[in-house]
mmCIF file of C-alpha atoms in Angstrom:
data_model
loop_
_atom_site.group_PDB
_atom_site.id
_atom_site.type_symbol
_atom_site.label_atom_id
_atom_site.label_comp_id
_atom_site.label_asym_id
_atom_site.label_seq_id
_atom_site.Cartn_x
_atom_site.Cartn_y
_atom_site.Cartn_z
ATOM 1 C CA UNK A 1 53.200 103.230 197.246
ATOM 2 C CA UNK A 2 55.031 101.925 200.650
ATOM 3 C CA UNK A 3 56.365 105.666 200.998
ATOM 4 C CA UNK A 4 53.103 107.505 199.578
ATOM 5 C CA UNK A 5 51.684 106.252 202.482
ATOM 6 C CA UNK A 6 54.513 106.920 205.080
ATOM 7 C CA UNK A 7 54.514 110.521 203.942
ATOM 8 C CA UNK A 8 50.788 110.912 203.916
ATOM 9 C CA UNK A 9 50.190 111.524 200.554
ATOM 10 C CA UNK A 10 47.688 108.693 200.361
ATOM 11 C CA UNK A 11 44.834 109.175 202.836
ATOM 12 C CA UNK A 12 41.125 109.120 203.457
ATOM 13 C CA UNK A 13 39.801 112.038 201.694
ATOM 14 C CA UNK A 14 36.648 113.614 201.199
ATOM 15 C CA UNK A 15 34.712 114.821 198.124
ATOM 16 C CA UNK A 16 31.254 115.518 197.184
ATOM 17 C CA UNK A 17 30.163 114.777 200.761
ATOM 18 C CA UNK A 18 31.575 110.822 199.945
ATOM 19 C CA UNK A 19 34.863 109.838 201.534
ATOM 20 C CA UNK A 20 37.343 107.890 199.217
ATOM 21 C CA UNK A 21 39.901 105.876 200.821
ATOM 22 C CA UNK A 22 43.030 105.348 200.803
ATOM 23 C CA UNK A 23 43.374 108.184 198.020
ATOM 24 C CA UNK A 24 45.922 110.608 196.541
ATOM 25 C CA UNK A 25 45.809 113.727 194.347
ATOM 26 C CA UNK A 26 46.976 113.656 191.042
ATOM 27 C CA UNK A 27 48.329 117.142 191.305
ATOM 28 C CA UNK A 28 50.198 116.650 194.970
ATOM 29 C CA UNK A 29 52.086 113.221 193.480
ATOM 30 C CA UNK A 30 53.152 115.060 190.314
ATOM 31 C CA UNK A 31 54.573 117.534 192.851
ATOM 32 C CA UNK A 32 56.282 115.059 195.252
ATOM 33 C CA UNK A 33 58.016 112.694 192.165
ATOM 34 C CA UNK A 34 59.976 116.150 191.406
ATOM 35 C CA UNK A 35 60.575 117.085 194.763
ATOM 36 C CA UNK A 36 62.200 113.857 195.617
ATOM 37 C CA UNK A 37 63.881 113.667 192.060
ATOM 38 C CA UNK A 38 61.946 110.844 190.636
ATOM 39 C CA UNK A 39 60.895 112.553 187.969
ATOM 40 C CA UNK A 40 63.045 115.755 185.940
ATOM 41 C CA UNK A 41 59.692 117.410 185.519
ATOM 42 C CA UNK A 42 55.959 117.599 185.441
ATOM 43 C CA UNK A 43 55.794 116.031 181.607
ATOM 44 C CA UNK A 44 58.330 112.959 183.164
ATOM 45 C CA UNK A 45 55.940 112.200 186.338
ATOM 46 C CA UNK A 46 52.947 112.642 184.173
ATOM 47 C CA UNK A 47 54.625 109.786 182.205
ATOM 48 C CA UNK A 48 55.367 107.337 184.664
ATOM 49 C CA UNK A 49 51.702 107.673 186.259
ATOM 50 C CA UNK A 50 50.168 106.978 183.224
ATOM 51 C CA UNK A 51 52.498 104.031 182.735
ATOM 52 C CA UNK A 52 51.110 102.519 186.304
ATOM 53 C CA UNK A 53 47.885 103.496 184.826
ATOM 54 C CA UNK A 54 48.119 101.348 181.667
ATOM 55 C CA UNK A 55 49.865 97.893 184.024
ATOM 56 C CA UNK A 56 46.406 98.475 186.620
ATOM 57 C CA UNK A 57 48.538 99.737 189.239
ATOM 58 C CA UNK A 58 46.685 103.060 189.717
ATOM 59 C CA UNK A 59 43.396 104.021 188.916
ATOM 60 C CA UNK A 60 40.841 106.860 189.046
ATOM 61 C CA UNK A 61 38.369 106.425 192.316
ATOM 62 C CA UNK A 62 35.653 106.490 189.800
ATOM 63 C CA UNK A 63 36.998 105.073 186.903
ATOM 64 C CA UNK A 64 36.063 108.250 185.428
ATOM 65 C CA UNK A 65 39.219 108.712 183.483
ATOM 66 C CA UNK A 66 41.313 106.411 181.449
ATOM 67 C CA UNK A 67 44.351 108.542 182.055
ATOM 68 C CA UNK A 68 46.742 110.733 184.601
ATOM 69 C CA UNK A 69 45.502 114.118 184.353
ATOM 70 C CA UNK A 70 47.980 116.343 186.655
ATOM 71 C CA UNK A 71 44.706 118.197 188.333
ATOM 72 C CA UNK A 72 43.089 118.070 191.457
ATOM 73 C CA UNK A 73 41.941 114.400 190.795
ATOM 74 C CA UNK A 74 41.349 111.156 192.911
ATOM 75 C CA UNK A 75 43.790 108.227 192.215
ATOM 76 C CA UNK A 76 44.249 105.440 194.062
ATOM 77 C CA UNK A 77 46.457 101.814 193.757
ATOM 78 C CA UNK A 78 44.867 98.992 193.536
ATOM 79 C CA UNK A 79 46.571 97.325 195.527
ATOM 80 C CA UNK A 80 44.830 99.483 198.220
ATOM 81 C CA UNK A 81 41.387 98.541 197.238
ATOM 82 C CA UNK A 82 41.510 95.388 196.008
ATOM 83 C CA UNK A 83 40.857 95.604 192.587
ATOM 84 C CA UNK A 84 44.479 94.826 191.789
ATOM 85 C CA UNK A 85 43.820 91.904 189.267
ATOM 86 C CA UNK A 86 46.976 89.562 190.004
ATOM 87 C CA UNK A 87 47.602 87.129 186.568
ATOM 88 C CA UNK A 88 49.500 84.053 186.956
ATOM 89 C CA UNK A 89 52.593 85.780 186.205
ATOM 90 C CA UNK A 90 52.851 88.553 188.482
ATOM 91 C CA UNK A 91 52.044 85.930 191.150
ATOM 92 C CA UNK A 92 55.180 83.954 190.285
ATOM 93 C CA UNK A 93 56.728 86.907 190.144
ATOM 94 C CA UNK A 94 55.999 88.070 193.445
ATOM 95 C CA UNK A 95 56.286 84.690 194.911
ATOM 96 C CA UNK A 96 60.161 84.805 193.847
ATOM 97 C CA UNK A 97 60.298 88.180 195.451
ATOM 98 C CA UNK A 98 59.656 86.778 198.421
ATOM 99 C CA UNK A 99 61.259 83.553 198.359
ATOM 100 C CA UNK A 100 64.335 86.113 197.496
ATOM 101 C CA UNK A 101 63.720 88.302 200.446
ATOM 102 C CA UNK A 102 63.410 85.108 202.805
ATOM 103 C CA UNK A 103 66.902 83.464 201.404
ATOM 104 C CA UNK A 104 69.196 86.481 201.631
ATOM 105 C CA UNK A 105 68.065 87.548 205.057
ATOM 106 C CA UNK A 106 68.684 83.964 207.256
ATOM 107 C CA UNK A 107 72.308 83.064 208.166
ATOM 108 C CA UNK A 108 73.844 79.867 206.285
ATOM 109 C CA UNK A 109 71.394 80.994 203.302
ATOM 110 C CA UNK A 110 72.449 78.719 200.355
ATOM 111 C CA UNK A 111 72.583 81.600 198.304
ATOM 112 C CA UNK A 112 76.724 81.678 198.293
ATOM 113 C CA UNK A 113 79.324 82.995 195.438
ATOM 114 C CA UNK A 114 80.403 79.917 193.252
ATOM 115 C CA UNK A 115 82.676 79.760 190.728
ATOM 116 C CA UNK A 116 82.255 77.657 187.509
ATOM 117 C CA UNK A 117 84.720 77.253 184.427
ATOM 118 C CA UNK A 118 86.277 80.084 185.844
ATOM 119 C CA UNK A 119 83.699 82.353 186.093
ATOM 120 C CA UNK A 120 82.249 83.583 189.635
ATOM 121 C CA UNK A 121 78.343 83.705 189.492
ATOM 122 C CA UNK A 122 76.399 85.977 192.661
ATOM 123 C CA UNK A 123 73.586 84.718 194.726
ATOM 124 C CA UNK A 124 74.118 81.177 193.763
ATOM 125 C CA UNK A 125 72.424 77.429 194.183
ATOM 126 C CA UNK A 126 72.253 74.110 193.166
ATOM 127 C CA UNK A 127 69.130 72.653 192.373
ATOM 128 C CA UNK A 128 68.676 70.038 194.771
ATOM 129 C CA UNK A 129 69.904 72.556 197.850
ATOM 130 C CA UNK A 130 66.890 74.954 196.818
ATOM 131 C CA UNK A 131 64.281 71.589 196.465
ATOM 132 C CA UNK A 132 65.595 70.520 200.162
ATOM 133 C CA UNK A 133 65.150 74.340 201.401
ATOM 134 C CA UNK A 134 62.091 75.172 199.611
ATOM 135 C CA UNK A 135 60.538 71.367 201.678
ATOM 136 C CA UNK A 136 61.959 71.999 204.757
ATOM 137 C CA UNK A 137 60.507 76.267 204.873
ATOM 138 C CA UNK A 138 57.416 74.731 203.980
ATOM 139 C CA UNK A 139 57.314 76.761 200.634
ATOM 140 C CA UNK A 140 56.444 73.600 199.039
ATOM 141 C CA UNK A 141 54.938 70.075 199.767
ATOM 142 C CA UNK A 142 56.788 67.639 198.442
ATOM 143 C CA UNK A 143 60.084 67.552 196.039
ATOM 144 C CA UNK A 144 57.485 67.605 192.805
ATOM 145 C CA UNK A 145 56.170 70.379 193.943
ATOM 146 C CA UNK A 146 59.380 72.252 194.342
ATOM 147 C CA UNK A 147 60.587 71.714 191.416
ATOM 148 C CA UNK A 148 57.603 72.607 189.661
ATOM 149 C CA UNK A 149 58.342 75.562 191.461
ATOM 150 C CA UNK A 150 61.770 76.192 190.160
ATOM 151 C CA UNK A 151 61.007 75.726 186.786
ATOM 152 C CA UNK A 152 58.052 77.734 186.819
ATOM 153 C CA UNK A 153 60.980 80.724 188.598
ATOM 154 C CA UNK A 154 63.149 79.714 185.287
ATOM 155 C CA UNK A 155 60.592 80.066 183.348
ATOM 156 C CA UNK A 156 59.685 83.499 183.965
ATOM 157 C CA UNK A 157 63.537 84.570 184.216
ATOM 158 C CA UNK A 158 63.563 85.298 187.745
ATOM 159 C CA UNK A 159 66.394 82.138 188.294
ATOM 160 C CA UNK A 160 68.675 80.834 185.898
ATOM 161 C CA UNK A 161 71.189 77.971 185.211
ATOM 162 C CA UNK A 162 74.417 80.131 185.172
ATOM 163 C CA UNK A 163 75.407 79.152 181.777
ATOM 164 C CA UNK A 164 71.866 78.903 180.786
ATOM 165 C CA UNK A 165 72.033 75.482 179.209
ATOM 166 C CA UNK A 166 69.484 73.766 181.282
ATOM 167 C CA UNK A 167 66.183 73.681 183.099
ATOM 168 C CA UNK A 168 65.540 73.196 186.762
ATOM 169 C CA UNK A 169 66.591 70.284 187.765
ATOM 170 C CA UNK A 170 66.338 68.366 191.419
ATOM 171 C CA UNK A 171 70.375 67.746 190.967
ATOM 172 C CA UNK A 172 73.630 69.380 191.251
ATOM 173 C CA UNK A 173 73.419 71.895 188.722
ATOM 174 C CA UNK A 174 74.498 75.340 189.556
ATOM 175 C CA UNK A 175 71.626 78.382 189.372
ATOM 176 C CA UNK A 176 71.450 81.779 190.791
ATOM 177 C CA UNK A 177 69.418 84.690 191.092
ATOM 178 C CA UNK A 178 68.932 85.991 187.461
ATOM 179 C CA UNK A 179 67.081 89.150 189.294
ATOM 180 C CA UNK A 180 68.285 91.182 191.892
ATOM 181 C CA UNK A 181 65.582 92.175 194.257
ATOM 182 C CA UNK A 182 67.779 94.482 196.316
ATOM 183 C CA UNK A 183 69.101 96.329 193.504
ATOM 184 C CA UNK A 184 68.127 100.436 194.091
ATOM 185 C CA UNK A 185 66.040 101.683 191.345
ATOM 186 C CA UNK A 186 64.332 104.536 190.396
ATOM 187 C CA UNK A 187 60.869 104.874 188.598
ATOM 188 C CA UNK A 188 62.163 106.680 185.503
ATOM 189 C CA UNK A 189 63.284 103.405 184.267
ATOM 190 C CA UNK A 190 59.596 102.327 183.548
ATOM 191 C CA UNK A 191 59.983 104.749 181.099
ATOM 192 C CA UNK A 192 63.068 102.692 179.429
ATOM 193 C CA UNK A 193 61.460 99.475 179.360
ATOM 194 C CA UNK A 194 58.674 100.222 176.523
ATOM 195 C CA UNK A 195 59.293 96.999 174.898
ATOM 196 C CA UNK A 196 59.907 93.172 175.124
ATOM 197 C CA UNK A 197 63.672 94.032 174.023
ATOM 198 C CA UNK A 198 64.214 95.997 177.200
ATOM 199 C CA UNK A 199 63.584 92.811 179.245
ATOM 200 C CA UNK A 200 66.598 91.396 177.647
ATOM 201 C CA UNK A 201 68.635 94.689 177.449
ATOM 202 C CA UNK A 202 68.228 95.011 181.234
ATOM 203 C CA UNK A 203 68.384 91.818 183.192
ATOM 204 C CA UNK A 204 68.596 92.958 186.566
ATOM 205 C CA UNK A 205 65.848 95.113 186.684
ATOM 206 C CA UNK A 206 62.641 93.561 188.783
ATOM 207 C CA UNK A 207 60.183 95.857 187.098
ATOM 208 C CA UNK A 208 58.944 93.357 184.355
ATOM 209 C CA UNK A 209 58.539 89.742 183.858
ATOM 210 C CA UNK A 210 61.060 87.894 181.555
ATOM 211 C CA UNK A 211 58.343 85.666 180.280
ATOM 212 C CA UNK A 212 56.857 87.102 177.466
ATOM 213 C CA UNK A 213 53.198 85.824 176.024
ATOM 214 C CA UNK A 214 52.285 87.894 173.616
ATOM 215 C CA UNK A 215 49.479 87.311 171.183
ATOM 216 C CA UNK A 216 50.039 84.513 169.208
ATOM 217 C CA UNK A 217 47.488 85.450 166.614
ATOM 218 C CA UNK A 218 49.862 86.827 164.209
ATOM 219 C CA UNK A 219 51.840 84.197 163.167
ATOM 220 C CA UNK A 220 52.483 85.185 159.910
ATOM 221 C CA UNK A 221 56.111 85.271 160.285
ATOM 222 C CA UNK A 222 55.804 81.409 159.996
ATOM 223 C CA UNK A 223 53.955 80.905 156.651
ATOM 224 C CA UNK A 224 55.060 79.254 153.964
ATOM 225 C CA UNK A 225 53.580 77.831 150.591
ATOM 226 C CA UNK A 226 54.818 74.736 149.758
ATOM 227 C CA UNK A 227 57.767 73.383 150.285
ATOM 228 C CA UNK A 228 59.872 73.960 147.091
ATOM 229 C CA UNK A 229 58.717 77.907 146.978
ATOM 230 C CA UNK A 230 59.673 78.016 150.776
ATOM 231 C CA UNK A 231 62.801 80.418 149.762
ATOM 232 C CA UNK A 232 60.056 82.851 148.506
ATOM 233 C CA UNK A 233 57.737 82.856 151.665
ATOM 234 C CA UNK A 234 60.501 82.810 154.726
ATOM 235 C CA UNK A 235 62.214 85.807 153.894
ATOM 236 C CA UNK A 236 58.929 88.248 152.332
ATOM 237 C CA UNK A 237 56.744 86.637 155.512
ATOM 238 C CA UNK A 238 58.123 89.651 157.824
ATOM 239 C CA UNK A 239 56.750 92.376 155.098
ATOM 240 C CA UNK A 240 52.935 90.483 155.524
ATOM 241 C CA UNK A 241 53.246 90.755 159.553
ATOM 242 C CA UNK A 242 54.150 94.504 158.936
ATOM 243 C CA UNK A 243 50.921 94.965 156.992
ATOM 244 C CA UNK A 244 48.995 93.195 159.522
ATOM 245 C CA UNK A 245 47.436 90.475 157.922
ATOM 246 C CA UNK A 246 46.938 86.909 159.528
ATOM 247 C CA UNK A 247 48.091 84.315 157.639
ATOM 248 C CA UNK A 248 49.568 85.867 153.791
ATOM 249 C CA UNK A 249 52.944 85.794 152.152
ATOM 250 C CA UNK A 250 54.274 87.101 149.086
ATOM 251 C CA UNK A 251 54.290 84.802 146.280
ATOM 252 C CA UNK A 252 57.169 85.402 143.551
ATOM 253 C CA UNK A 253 54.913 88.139 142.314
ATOM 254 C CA UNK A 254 54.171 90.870 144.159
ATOM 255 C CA UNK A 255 50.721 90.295 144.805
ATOM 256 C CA UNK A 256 49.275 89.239 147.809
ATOM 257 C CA UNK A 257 47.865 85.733 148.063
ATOM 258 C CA UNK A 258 46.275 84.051 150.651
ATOM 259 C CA UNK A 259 47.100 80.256 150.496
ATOM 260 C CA UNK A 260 44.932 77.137 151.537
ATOM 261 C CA UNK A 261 45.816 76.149 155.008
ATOM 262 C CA UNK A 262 46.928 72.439 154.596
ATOM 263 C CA UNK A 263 49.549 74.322 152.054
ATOM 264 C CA UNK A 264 50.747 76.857 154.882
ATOM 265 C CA UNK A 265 51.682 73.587 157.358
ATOM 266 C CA UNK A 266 54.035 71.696 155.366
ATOM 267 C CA UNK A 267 55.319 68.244 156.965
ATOM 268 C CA UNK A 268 57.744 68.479 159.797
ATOM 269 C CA UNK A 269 61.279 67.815 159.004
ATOM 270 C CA UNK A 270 61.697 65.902 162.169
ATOM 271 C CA UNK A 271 62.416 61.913 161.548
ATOM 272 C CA UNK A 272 60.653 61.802 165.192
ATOM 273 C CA UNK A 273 59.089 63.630 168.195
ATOM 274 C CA UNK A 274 61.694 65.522 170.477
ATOM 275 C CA UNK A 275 60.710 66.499 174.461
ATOM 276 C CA UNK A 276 62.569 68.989 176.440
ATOM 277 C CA UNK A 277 63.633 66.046 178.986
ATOM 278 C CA UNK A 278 65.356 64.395 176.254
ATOM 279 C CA UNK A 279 67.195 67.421 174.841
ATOM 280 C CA UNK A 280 68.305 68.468 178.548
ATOM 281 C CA UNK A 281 69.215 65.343 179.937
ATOM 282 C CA UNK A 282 72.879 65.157 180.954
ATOM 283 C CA UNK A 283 74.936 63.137 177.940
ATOM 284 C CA UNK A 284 72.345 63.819 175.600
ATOM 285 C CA UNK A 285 73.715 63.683 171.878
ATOM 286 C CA UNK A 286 72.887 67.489 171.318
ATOM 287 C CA UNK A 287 75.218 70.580 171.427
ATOM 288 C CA UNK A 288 73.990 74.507 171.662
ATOM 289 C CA UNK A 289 74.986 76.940 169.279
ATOM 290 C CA UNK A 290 74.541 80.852 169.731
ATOM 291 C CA UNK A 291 73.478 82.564 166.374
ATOM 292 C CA UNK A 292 73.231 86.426 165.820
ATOM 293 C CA UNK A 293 70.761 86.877 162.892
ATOM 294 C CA UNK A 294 71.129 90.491 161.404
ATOM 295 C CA UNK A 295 67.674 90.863 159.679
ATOM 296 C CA UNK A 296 67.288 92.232 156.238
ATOM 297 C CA UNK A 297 64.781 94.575 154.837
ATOM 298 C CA UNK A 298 62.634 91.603 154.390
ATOM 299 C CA UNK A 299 62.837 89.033 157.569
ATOM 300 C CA UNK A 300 65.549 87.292 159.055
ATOM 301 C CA UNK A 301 64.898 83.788 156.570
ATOM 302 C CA UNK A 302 63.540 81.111 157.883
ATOM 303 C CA UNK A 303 60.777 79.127 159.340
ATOM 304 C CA UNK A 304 60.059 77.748 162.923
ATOM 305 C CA UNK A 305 57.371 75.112 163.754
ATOM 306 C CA UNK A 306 56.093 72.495 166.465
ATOM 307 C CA UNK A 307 56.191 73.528 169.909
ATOM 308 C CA UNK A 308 58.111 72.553 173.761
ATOM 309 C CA UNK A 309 60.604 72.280 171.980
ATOM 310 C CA UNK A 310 59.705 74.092 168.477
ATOM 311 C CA UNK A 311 62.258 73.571 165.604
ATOM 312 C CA UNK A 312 63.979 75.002 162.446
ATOM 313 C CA UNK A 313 61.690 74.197 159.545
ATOM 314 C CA UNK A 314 63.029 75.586 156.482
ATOM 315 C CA UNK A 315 65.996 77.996 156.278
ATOM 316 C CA UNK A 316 66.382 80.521 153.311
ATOM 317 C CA UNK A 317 69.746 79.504 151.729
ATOM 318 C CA UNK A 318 70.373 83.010 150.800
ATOM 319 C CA UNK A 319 69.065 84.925 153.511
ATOM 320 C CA UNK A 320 70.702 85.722 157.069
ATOM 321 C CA UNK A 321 69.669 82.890 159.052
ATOM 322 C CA UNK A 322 71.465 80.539 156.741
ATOM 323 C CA UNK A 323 74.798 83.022 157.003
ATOM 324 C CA UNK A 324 74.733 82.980 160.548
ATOM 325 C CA UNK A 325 74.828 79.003 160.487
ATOM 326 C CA UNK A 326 71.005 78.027 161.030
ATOM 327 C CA UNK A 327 69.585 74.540 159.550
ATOM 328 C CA UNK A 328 66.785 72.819 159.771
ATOM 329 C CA UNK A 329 66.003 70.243 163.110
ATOM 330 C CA UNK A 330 67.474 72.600 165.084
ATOM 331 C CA UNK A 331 65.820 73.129 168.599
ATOM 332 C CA UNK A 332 65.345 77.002 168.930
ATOM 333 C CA UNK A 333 66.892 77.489 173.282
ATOM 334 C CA UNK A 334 66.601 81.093 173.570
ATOM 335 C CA UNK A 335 65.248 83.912 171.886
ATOM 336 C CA UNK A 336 67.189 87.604 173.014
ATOM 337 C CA UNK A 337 68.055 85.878 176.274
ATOM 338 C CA UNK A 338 64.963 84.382 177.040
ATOM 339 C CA UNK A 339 64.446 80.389 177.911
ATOM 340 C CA UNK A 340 61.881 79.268 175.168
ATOM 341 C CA UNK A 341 61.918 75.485 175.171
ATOM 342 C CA UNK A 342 58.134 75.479 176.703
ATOM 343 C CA UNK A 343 56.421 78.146 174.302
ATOM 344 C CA UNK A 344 54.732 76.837 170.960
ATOM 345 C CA UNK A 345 55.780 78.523 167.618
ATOM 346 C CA UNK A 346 53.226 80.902 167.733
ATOM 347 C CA UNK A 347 54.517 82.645 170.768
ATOM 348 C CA UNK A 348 57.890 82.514 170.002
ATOM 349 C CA UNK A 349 56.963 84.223 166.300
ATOM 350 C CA UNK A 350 55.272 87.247 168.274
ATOM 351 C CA UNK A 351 58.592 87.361 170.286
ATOM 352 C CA UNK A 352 60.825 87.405 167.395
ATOM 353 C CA UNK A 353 58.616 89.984 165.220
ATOM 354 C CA UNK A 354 58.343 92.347 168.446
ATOM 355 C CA UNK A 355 62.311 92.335 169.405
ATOM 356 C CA UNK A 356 65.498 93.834 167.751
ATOM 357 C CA UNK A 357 66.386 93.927 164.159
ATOM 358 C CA UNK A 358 69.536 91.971 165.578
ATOM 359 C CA UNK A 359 68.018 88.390 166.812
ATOM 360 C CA UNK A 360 70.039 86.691 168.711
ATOM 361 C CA UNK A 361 69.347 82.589 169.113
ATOM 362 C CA UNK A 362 70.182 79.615 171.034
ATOM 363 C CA UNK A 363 69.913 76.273 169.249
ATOM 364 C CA UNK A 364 70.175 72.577 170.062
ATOM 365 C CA UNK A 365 71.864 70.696 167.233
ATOM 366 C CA UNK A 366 71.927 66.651 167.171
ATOM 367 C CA UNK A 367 75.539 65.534 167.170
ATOM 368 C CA UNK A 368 76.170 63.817 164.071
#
């Protein structure tokens, strides 16, 4: 947009005796993404305008059209005429853009090059350095407030412990920069990040949010019976979600049944109520396991439920969860790379039916 503007493209223009600002033409932009080789080709810049068009970026000066036509057409960005609706994610999004921007370009920024087990980490901080800067640049009130701060940055994958074993904390703990601001990029890779997987596949790109809320009204994934025909529902609940219905799973014949809904919530597994404080808090009697899940042709077999922190339910003893080394009470950590303690089951469903065949999973197992 920045260098539309600096090469004229975008301008007050005139049609219809009415003067739209602040404008471009469809046609001239196609024309300047493939003279300055962001796009291959006409079909490739038609692409990527569309793909502003669907995230509200662009728009037609009428809202006359739904999509990029390469004509002689009036677009404009939102961000030029205000209609740019900002959600509560982009705005933590661009607030760590700019925190980003202010850190890197000060002398004596605590953003340094640490090493830990071994391991050097870039653009790195501890928690309580970024609560003291964040007070003192005014960014934030008081130390609450910062670290609400930081954990809403965590949450949204724009910082990250450097191991990724624990929240934000107002302590020592090492973090860094899981995005790289700086980094040069070029539009075609919109193109490559289609799908919640890609935000995973490509961590350092600043083009889409980490945090991932899709709709949670296919939960499907989760149902279950009762709880000695569990086996049955957990791994033929991913066929259901593929059919689209709401709440269904295949009973041990193949015909589709739609169970009472006190049978579909059997009772937790959990001898008591878990919090995210408890299962982060230094010493705490729990240990993380990684587990890659290779789904079958029918799921990936087994059950999550509850939510901040959600936990293993029920886990098929034949089907690939249980190979990889899932059991029930486990806390489910990460989903493909993303932090999930704070999402309900719902969300974290949607996020497991929408990624990768391969699922890879963080859990938190009580020491025995």
């Amino acid at each position: 947009r920045l260098r539309l503007h600096d090469g004229k493209l975008i301008k007050d223009r005139r049609y219809h005796l009415r003067t739209y600002p602040n404008c471009f033409v469809a046609k001239e932009l196609t024309d300047w993404l493939i003279d300055h080789k962001e796009a291959p080709d006409r079909e490739t810049g038609i692409r990527l305008m569309q793909k502003l068009m669907d995230h509200y970026i662009i728009h037609h000066v009428c809202d006359e059209h739904s999509d990029y036509k390469d004509a002689k057409l009036l677009y404009r960005f939102r961000k030029d005429d205000g209609t740019f609706p900002p959600s509560k994610d982009v705005k933590v999004f661009m607030r760590g853009q700019s925190l980003y921007e202010k850190l890197v370009s000060v002398e004596g920024s605590i953003l340094k090059v640490r090493e830990e087990n071994s391991v050097k980490y870039q653009r790195t901080f501890l928690g309580c350095e970024m609560i003291d800067w964040l007070v003192q640049e005014g960014e934030a009130e008081n130390r609450k407030e910062a670290v609400e701060l930081g954990r809403a940055l965590l949450e949204h994958g724009i910082i990250q412990h450097v191991s990724n074993r624990h929240h934000f904390f107002d302590s020592d703990i090492l973090y860094h920069f899981w995005i790289n601001f700086r980094r040069r990029r070029r539009l075609t890779e919109l193109l490559n990040e289609n799908s919640s997987r890609a935000l995973s596949e490509s961590p350092d790109s600043p083009f889409c949010l980490r945090k991932l809320n899709p709709d949670p009204g296919n939960s499907s994934f989760l149902s279950v019976q009762t709880n000695k025909e569990i086996k049955v529902a957990v791994r033929r609940s991913s066929i259901t979600s593929l059919a689209g219905n709401s709440n269904p799973y295949f009973s041990t014949t193949p015909t589709l049944v739609f169970p009472p809904v006190a049978e579909c919530n059997p009772k937790s597994v959990l001898k008591r109520p878990v919090s995210n404080e408890e299962l982060l808090s230094p010493g705490a009697p729990y240990i993380k396991k990684t587990l890659t899940i290779v789904g079958d042709a029918v799921g990936w077999g087994f059950v999550v439920r509850g939510g901040r922190p959600c936990h293993i339910q029920a886990v098929d003893p034949g089907g690939p969860a249980a190979a990889a080394g899932m059991k029930v009470c486990q806390f489910v950590f990460s989903v493909n790379g993303m932090y999930v303690l704070h999402l309900d089951y719902q969300t974290i469903s949607s996020l497991i039916m929408t990624g990768p065949r391969t699922l890879v999973m963080e859990v938190m197992e009580a020491i025995e």
